[in-house]
Coordinates of C-alpha atoms in Angstrom, one line a residue:
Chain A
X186 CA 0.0 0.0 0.0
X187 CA 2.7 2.0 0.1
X188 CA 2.9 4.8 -2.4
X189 CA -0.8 5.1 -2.6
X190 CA -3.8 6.6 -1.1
X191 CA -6.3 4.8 0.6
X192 CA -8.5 3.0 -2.3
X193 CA -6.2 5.0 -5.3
X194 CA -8.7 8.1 -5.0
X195 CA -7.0 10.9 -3.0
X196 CA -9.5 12.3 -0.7
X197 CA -10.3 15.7 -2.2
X198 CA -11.5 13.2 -5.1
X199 CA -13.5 11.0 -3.0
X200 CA -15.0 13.7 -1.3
X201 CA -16.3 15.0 -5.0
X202 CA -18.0 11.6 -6.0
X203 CA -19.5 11.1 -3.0
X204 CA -21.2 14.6 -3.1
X205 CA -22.4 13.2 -6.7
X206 CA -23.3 10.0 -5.5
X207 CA -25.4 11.8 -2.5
X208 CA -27.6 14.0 -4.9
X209 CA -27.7 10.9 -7.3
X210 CA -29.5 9.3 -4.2
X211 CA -31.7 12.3 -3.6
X212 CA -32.8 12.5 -7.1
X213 CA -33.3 8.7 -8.3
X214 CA -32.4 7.9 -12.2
X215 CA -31.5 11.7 -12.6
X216 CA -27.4 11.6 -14.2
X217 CA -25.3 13.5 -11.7
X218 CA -22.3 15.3 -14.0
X219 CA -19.0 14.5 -11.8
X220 CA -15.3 15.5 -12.8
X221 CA -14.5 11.8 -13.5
X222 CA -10.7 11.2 -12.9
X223 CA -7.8 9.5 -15.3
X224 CA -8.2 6.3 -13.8
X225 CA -5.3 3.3 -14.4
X226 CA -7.2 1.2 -17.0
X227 CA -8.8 2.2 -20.3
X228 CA -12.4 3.8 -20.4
X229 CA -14.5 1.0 -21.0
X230 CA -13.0 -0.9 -18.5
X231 CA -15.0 0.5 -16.0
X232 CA -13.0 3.6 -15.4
X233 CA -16.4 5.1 -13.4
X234 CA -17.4 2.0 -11.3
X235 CA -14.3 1.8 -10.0
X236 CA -14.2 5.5 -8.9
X237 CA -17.7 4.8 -7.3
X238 CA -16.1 1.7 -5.6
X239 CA -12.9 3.6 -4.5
X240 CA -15.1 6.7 -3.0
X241 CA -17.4 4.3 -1.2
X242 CA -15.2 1.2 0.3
X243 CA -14.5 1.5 4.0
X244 CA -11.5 -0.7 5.5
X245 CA -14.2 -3.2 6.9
X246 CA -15.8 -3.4 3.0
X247 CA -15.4 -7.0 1.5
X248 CA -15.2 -6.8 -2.0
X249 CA -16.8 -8.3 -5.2
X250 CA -16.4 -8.1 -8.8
X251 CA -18.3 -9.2 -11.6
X252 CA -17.8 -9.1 -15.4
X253 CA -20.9 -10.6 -17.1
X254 CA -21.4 -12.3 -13.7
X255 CA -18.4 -14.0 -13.8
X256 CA -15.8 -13.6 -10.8
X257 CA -12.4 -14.7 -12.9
X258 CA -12.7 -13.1 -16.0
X259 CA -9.6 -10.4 -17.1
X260 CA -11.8 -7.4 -16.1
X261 CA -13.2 -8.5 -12.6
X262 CA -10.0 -10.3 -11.1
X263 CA -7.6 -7.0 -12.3
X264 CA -10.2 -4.9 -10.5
X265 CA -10.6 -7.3 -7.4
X266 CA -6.5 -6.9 -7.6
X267 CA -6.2 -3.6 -8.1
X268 CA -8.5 -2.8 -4.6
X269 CA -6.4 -5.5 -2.5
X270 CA -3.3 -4.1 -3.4
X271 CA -4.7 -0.3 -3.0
X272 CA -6.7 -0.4 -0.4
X273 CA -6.2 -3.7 1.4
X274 CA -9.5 -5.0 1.6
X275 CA -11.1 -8.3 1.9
X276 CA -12.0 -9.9 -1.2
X277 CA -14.3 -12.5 -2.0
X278 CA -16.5 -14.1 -5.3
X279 CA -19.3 -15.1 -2.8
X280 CA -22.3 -12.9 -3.5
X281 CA -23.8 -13.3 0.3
X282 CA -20.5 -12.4 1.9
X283 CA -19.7 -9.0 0.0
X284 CA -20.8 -5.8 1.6
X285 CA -19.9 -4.0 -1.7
X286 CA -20.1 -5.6 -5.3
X287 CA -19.2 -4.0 -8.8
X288 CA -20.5 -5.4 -11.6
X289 CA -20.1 -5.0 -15.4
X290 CA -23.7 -6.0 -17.6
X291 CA -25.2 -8.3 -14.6
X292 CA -26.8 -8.6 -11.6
X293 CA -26.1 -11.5 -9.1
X294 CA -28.5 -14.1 -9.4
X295 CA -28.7 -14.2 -4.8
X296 CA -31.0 -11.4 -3.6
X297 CA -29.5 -8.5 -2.1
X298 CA -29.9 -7.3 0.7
X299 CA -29.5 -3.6 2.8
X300 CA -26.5 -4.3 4.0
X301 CA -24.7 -4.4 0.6
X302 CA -23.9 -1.7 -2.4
X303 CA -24.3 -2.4 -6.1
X304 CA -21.9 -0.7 -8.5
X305 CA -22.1 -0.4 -12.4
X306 CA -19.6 0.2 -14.8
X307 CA -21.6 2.0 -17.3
X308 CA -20.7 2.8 -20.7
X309 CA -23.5 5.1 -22.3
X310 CA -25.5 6.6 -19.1
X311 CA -28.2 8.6 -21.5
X312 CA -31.1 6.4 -22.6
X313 CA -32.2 8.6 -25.5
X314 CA -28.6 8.9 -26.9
X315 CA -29.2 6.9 -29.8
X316 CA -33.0 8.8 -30.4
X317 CA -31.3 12.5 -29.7
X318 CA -27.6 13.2 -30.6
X319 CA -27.8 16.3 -28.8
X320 CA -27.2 16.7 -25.3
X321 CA -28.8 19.8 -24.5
X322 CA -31.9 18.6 -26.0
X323 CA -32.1 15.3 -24.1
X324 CA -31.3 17.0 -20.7
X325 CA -34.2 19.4 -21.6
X326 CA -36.2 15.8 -22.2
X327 CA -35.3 14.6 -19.1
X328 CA -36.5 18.4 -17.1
X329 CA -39.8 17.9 -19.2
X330 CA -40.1 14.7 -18.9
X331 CA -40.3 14.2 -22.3
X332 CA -40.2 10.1 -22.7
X333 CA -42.5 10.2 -25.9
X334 CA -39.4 9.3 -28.6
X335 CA -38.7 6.3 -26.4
X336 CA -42.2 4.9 -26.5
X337 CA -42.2 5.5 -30.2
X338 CA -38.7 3.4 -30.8
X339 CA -40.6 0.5 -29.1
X340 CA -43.9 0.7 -30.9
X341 CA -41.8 0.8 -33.9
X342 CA -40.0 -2.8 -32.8
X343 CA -43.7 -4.3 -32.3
X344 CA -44.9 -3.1 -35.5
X345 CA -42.2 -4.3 -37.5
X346 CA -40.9 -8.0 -35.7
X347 CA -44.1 -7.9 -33.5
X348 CA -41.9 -7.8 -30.4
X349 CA -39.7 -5.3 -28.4
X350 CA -36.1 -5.8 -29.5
X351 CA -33.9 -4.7 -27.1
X352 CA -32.2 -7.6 -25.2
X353 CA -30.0 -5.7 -22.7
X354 CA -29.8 -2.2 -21.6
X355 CA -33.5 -2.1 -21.4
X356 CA -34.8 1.3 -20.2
X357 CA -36.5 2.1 -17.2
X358 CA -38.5 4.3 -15.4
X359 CA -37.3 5.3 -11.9
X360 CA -39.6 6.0 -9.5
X361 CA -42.1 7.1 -12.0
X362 CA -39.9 10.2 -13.0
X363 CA -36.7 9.5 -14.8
X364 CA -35.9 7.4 -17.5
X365 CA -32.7 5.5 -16.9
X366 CA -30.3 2.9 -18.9
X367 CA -30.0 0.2 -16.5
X368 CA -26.2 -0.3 -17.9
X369 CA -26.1 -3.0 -20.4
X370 CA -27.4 -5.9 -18.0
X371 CA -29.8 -8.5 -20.0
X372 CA -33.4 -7.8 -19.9
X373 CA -33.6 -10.8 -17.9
X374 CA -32.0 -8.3 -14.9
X375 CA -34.4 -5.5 -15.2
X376 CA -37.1 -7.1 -12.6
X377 CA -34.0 -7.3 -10.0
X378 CA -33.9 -3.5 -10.1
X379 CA -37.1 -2.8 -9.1
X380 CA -37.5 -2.6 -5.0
X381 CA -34.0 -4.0 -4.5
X382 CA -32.9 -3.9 -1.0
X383 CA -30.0 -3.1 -1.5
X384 CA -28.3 0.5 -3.1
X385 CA -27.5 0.5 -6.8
X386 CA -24.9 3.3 -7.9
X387 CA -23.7 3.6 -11.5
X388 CA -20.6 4.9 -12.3
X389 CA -19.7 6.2 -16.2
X390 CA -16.0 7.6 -16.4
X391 CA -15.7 8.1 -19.8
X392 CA -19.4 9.8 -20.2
X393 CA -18.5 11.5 -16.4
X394 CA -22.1 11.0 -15.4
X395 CA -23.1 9.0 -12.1
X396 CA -26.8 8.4 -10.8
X397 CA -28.6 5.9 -8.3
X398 CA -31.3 3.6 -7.3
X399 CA -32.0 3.7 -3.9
X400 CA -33.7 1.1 -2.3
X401 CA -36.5 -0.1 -2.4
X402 CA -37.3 2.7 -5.6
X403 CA -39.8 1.3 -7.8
X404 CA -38.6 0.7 -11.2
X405 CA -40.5 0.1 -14.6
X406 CA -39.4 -1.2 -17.5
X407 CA -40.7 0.2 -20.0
X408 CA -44.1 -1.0 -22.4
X409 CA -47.8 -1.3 -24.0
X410 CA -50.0 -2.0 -21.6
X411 CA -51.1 -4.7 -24.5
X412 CA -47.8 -5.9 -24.9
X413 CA -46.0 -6.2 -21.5
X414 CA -42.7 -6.1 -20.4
X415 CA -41.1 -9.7 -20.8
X416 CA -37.0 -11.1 -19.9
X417 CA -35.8 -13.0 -22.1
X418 CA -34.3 -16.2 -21.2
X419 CA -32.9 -19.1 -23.4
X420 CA -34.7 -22.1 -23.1
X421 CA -32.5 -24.7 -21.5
X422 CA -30.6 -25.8 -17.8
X423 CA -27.3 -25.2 -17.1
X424 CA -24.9 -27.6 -18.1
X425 CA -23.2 -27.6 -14.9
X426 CA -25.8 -26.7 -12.2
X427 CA -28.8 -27.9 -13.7
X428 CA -30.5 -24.5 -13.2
X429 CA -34.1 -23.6 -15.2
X430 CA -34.4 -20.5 -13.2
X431 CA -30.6 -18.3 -14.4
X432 CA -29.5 -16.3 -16.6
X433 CA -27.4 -18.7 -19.1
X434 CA -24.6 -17.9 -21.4
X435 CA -24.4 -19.9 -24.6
X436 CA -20.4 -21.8 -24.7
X437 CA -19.3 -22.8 -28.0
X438 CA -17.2 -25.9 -27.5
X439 CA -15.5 -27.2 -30.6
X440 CA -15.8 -26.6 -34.2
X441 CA -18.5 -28.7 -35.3
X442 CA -21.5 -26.9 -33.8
X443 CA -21.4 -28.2 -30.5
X444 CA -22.5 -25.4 -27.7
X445 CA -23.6 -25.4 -23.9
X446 CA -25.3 -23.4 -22.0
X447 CA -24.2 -22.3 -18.9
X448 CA -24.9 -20.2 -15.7
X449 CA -23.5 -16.5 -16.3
X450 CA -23.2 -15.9 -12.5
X451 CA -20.4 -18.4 -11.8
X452 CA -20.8 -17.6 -7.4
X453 CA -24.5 -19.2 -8.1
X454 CA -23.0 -21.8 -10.5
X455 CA -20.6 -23.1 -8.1
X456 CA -22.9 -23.0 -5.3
X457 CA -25.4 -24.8 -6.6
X458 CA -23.1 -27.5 -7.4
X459 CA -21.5 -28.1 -3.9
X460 CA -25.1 -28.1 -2.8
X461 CA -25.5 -31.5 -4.5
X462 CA -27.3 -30.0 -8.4
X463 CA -25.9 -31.0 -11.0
X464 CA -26.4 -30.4 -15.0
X465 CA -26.1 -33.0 -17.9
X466 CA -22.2 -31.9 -18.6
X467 CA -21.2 -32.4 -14.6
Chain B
X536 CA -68.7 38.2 -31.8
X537 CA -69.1 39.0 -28.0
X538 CA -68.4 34.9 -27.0
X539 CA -65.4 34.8 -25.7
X540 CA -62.1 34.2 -27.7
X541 CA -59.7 31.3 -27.6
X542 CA -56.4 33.8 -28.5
X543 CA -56.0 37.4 -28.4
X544 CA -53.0 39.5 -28.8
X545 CA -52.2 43.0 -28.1
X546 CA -49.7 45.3 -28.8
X547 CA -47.2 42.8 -30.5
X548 CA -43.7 44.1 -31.0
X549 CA -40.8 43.0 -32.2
X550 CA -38.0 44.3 -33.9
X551 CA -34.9 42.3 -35.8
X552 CA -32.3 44.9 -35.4
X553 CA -33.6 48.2 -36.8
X554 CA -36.4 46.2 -38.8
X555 CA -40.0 45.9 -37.4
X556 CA -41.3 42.6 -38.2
X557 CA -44.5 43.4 -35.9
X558 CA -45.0 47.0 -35.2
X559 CA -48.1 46.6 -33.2
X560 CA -50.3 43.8 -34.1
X561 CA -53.4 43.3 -32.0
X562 CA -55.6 39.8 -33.0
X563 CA -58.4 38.0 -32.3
X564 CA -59.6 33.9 -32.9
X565 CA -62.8 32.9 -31.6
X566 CA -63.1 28.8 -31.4
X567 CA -63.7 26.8 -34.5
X568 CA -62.6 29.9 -36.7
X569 CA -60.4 30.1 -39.6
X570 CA -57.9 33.0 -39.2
X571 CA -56.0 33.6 -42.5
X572 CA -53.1 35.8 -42.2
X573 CA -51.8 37.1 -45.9
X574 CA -49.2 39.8 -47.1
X575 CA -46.7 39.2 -49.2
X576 CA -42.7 37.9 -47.9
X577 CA -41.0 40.1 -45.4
X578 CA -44.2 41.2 -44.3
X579 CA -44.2 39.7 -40.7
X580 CA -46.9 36.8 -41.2
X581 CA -44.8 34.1 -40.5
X582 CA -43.1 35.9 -37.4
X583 CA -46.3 37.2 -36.0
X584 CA -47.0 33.2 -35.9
X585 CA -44.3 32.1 -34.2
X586 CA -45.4 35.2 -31.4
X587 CA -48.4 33.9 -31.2
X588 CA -47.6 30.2 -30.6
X589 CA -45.0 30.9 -27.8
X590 CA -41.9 30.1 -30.3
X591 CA -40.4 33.5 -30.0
X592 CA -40.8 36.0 -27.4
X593 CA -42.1 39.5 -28.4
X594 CA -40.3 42.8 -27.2
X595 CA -43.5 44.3 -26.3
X596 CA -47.2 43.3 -26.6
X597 CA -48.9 39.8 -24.9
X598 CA -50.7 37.2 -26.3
X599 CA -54.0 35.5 -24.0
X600 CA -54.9 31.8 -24.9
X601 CA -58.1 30.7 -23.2
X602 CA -57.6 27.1 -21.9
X603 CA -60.5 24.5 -22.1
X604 CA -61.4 25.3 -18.7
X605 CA -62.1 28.8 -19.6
X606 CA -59.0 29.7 -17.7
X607 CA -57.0 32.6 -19.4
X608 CA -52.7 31.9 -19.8
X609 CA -50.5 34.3 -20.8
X610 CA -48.9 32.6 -23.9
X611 CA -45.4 34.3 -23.1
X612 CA -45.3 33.8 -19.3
X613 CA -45.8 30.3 -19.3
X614 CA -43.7 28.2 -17.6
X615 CA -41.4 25.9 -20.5
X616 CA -43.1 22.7 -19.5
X617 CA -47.0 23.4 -19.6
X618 CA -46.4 25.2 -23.0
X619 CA -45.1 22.0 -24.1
X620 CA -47.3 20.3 -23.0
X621 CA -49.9 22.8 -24.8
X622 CA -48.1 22.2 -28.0
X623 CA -48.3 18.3 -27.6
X624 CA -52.1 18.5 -26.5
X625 CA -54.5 21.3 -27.3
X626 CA -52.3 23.1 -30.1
X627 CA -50.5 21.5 -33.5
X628 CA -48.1 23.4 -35.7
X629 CA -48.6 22.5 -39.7
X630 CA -45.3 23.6 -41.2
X631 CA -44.3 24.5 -44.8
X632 CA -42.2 22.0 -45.1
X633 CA -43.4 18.8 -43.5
X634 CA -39.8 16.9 -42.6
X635 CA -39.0 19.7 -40.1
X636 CA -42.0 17.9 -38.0
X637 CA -41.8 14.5 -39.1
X638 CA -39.5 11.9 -37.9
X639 CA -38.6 10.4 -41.7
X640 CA -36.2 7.6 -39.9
X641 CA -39.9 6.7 -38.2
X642 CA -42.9 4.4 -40.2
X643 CA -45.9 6.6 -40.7
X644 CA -47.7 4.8 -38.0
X645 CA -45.1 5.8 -35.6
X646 CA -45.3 9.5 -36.3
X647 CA -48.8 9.5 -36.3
X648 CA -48.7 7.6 -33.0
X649 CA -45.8 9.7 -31.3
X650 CA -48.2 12.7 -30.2
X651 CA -50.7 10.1 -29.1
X652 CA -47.3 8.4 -26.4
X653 CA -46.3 11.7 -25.7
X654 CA -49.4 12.7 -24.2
X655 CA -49.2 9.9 -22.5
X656 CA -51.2 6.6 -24.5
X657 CA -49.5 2.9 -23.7
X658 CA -51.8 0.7 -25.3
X659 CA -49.9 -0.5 -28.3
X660 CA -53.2 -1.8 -30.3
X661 CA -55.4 1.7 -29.7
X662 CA -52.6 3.6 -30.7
X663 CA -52.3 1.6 -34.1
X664 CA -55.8 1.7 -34.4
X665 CA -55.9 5.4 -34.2
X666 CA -52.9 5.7 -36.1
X667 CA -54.8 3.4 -39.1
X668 CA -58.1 6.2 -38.7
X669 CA -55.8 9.0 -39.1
X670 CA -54.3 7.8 -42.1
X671 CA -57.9 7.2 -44.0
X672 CA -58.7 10.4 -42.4
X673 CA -56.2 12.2 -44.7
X674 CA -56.5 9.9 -47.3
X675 CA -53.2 8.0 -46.6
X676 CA -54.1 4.4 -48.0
X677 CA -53.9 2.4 -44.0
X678 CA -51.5 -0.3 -46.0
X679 CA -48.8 2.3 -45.6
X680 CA -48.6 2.5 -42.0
X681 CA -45.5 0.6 -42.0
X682 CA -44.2 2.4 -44.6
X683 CA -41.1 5.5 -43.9
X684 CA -42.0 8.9 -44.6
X685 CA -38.9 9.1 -46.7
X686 CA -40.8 6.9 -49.6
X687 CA -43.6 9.3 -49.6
X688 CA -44.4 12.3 -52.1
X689 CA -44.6 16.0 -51.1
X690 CA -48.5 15.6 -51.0
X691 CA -48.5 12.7 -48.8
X692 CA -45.8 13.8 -46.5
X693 CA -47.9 17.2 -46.2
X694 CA -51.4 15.2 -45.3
X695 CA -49.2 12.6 -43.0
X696 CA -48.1 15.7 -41.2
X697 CA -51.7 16.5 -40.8
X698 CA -52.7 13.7 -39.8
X699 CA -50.2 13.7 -36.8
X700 CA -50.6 17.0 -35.8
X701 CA -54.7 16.1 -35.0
X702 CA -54.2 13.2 -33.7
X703 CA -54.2 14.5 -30.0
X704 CA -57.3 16.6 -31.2
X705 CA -56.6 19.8 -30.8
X706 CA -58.6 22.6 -30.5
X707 CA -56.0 25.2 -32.2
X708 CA -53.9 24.6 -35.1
X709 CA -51.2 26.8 -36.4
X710 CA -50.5 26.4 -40.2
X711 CA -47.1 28.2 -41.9
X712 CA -48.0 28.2 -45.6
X713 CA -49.6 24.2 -45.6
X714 CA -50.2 24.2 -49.4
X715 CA -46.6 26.0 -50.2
X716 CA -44.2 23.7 -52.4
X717 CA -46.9 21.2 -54.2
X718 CA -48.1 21.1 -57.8
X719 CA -51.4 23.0 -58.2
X720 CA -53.4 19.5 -58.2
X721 CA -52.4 18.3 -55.4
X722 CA -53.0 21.6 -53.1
X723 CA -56.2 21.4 -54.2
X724 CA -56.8 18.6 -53.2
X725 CA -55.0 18.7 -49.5
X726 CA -56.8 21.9 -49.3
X727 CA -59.9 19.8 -49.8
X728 CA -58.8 18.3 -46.8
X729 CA -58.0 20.7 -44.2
X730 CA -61.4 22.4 -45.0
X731 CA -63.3 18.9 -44.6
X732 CA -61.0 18.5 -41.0
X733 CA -61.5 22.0 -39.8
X734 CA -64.9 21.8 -40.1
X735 CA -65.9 18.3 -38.7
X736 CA -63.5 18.8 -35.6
X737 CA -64.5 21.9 -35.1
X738 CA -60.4 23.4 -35.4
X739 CA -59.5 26.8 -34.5
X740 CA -56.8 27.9 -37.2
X741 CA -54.3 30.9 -37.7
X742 CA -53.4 30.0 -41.5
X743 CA -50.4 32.2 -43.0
X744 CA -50.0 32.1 -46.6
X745 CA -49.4 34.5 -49.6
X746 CA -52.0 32.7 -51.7
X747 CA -55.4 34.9 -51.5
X748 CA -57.1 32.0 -53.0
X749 CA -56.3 29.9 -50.0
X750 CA -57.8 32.3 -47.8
X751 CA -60.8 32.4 -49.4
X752 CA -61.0 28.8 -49.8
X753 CA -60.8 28.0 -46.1
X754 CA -60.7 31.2 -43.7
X755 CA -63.8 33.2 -42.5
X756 CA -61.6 36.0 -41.9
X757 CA -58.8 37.8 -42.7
X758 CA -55.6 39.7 -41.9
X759 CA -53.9 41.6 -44.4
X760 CA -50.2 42.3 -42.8
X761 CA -47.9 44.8 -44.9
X762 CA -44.5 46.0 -43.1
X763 CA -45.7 44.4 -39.6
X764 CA -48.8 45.9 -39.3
X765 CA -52.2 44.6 -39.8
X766 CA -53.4 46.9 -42.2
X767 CA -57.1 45.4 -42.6
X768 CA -59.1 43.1 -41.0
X769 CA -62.3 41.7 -41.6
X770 CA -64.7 39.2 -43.4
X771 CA -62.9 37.4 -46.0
X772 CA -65.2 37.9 -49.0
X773 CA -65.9 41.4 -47.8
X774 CA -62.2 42.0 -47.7
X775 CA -61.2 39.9 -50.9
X776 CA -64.3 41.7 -52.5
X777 CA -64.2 45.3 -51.8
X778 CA -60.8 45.9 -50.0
X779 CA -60.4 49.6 -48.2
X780 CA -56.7 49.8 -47.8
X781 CA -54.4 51.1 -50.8
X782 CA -52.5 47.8 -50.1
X783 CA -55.3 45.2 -50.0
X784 CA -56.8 46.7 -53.2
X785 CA -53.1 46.3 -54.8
X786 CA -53.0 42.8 -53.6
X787 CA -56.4 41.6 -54.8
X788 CA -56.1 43.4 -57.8
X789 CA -52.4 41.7 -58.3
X790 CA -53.4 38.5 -58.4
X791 CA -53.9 36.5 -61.8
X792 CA -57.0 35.4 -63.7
X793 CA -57.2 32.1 -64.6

């Protein structure tokens, strides 16, 4: 630890975010501009999750990092790394035993609860970005309320492939005011974020944009009343842990077409298999 | 005339550096009236619209818009969310040129639709359905509502911008010049149109155009506007017919015989 600051951040910096991260609580869904920091990876990396982590760990946190719910992928273990050697905390890849977890594009499959913080690395924080280049106009949206282009991009979907097609990075509406990218979890997430117990912060360096969920906000995905809001989830168990009820990731295995699918969340993976499940491939 | 109106305006001012586009313009639209405004370019018609629908503030002057609850708002006072809300709702804007309104990367149905989700409708099937009545309504065959704007012709880009503007029913429509840009046939047929939809829902319309035949076609009264003043006002036959200004007589009298 020598050489370094508590958690990288010097405190000045920390101080910054968390005045960011407060009025993101105050104001749920509502992007909080913050002067986002040269951090020691590449944006897209999760440059602003890991400024939200550094402003919020304590020296009693215990850490947890997911990148598409897995705990030992390049992303999560350099990030679980880069916190044990700057700020000397506990680590850990179970999801019950972390007070704080960050998380790239999923949620954990085990409820959390209040005594825990979710962190997202998010890449594009503005839900009408891709309806409005400008972003004075969409921040006027936002004031006004304005949700009507996004309503229109998803009758558009059901008029021409008779569904909604967005898969991940569904928007929402939080607590009945803002509308909000969820970060580019699955669609499958989206009902986790609604009256979680536990307090969601996302982080976007690049963008320099943080907002919250508080918990227990209510949170609405977005649809018709005639054609509801519905995760997707591929039809099959887990390979390795038998599960009907996770998020799966589809494995390609050799070069002949074979394929598995498999539990995204490895913590939930793994425990379900020293519980005694097992999948066909165990 | 002693109901009372649905917009007045008084005293309207404004000045683009040492150029009067309104030097004064007081007006008056009772509901379910046709308003034309006519004068030829540079005269301030198109300005005094934009005053009047709360696009750009006037130096001097107000402009009253009586809400369906009889309740009066000062167009210019307003705070920035209930006007927009006014122009979603209870007011439309037809625009010369029909893609500065329409979403072209958007199917017909969708920009038809858009005003209805903006005002707030999340039944997927009533919006289509209303969408599909709009589109016979402005004789936009209902096959099409898939279709992009950007495969349509001038005609039917004009009458699909129509149709989306009265979608939310409104009870006041602005139109900048509707018929301006199309081949004589087909204005006369989209002005076919507006007349048939101003009268069966009832529209209140402030209708600018240089075209004294589209005044007469569709407006009960008229504005003559020369150097940003209203220079006569008044019945439209009576004005088209026996004008009392220089300038009105020069217009009528300017205009050709087919």
């Amino acid at each position: 630890m020598n050489g370094y600051n508590f958690a990288y951040l010097d405190e000045q910096t920390k101080r910054m975010i968390r005045r960011a991260i407060l009025k993101a609580v105050a104001i749920p869904g509502h992007q909080v501009p913050f002067a986002s920091r040269e951090m020691p990876l590449p944006y897209g990396w999760g440059t602003g999750g890991i400024q939200v982590t550094a402003s919020i760990l304590g020296r009693e946190d215990v850490l947890k990092v997911i990148d598409q719910g897995a705990d030992d992928t390049t992303n999560a273990v350099s990030i679980r790394r880069f916190f044990a050697a700057t700020a000397g905390v506990q680590t850990t890849t179970r999801t019950a035993d972390a007070s704080v977890i960050q998380t790239r594009h999923r949620i954990p499959e085990a409820p959390l609860t209040e005594q825990q913080i979710l962190v997202y690395q998010v890449p594009q924080p503005e839900p009408l970005y891709r309806l409005e280049p400008s972003r004075a106009e969409t921040t006027r949206m936002h004031a006004l309320a304005e949700y009507g282009a996004m309503h229109v991009k998803l009758y558009e979907d059901i008029a021409r492939l008779g569904q909604v097609a967005i898969s991940y990075d569904y928007p929402v509406m939080v607590n009945g005011r803002y509308l909000t990218s969820p970060s580019p979890i699955p669609a499958f997430d989206n009902p986790k974020l609604h009256r979680m117990p536990a307090l969601q912060l996302f982080g976007a360096g690049r963008e320099k944009r943080i907002y919250a969920i508080p918990p227990y906000t209510d949170v609405r995905s977005l649809d018709f009343e005639d054609h509801p809001f519905r995760p997707h989830r591929a039809d099959a168990a887990c390979a390795l842990c038998g599960s009907r009820q996770s998020y799966l990731d589809e494995v390609v295995t050799d070069n002949r077409g074979g394929r598995m699918f498999v539990c995204s969340d490895t913590d939930h993976c793994a425990s379900r298999r020293a519980a005694g499940c097992e999948g066909v491939a165990a | 005339m002693s109901d009372p109106t649905l917009l007045s305006a008084r005293g309207l001012r404004l000045s683009f550096g040492a150029i009067p586009a309104l030097a004064g313009v007081d007006l008056d639209l009772w509901p379910g009236e046709v308003l034309a405004v006519v004068g030829e370019s540079g005269s301030g018609k198109t300005t005094l619209l934009n005053v009047l629908s709360g696009r750009v503030r006037p130096d001097a002057g107000v402009v009253w818009y009586r809400d369906p609850d009889g309740a009066l708002h000062d167009v210019h006072a307003m705070e920035a969310p209930l006007l927009r809300r006014l122009h979603r709702s209870d007011w439309g804007f037809v625009h010369q040129d029909p893609r500065q309104s329409l979403r072209m990367g958007v199917s017909a149905g969708g920009n038809v639709g858009e005003r209805l989700m903006a005002a707030g409708a999340r039944h997927y099937g009533r919006i289509r359905a209303s969408a599909l009545d709009w589109l016979a309504e402005v004789e936009i065959d209902p096959a099409r509502i898939d279709d992009l704007p950007r495969i349509f012709s001038g005609g039917m880009l004009q009458r699909l911008q129509v149709a989306r503007t009265l979608a939310t029913h409104p009870r006041l429509v602005f139109m900048d010049e509707p018929t301006g840009g199309l081949d004589v046939s087909v204005q006369a047929r989209l002005l076919d149109l507006i007349r048939r939809l101003v009268a069966r829902h009832g529209l209140a319309v402030v209708l600018v155009t240089h075209d004294l035949a589209v005044a007469r076609l569709l407006a009960q009264r008229i504005v003559v506007m020369r150097r940003g003043l209203a220079v006569e006002t008044g019945l439209t036959d009576q004005v088209l017919e026996d004008p009392q200004h220089p300038y009105t007589q020069l217009l009528v009298s300017s205009v050709l015989q087919a």
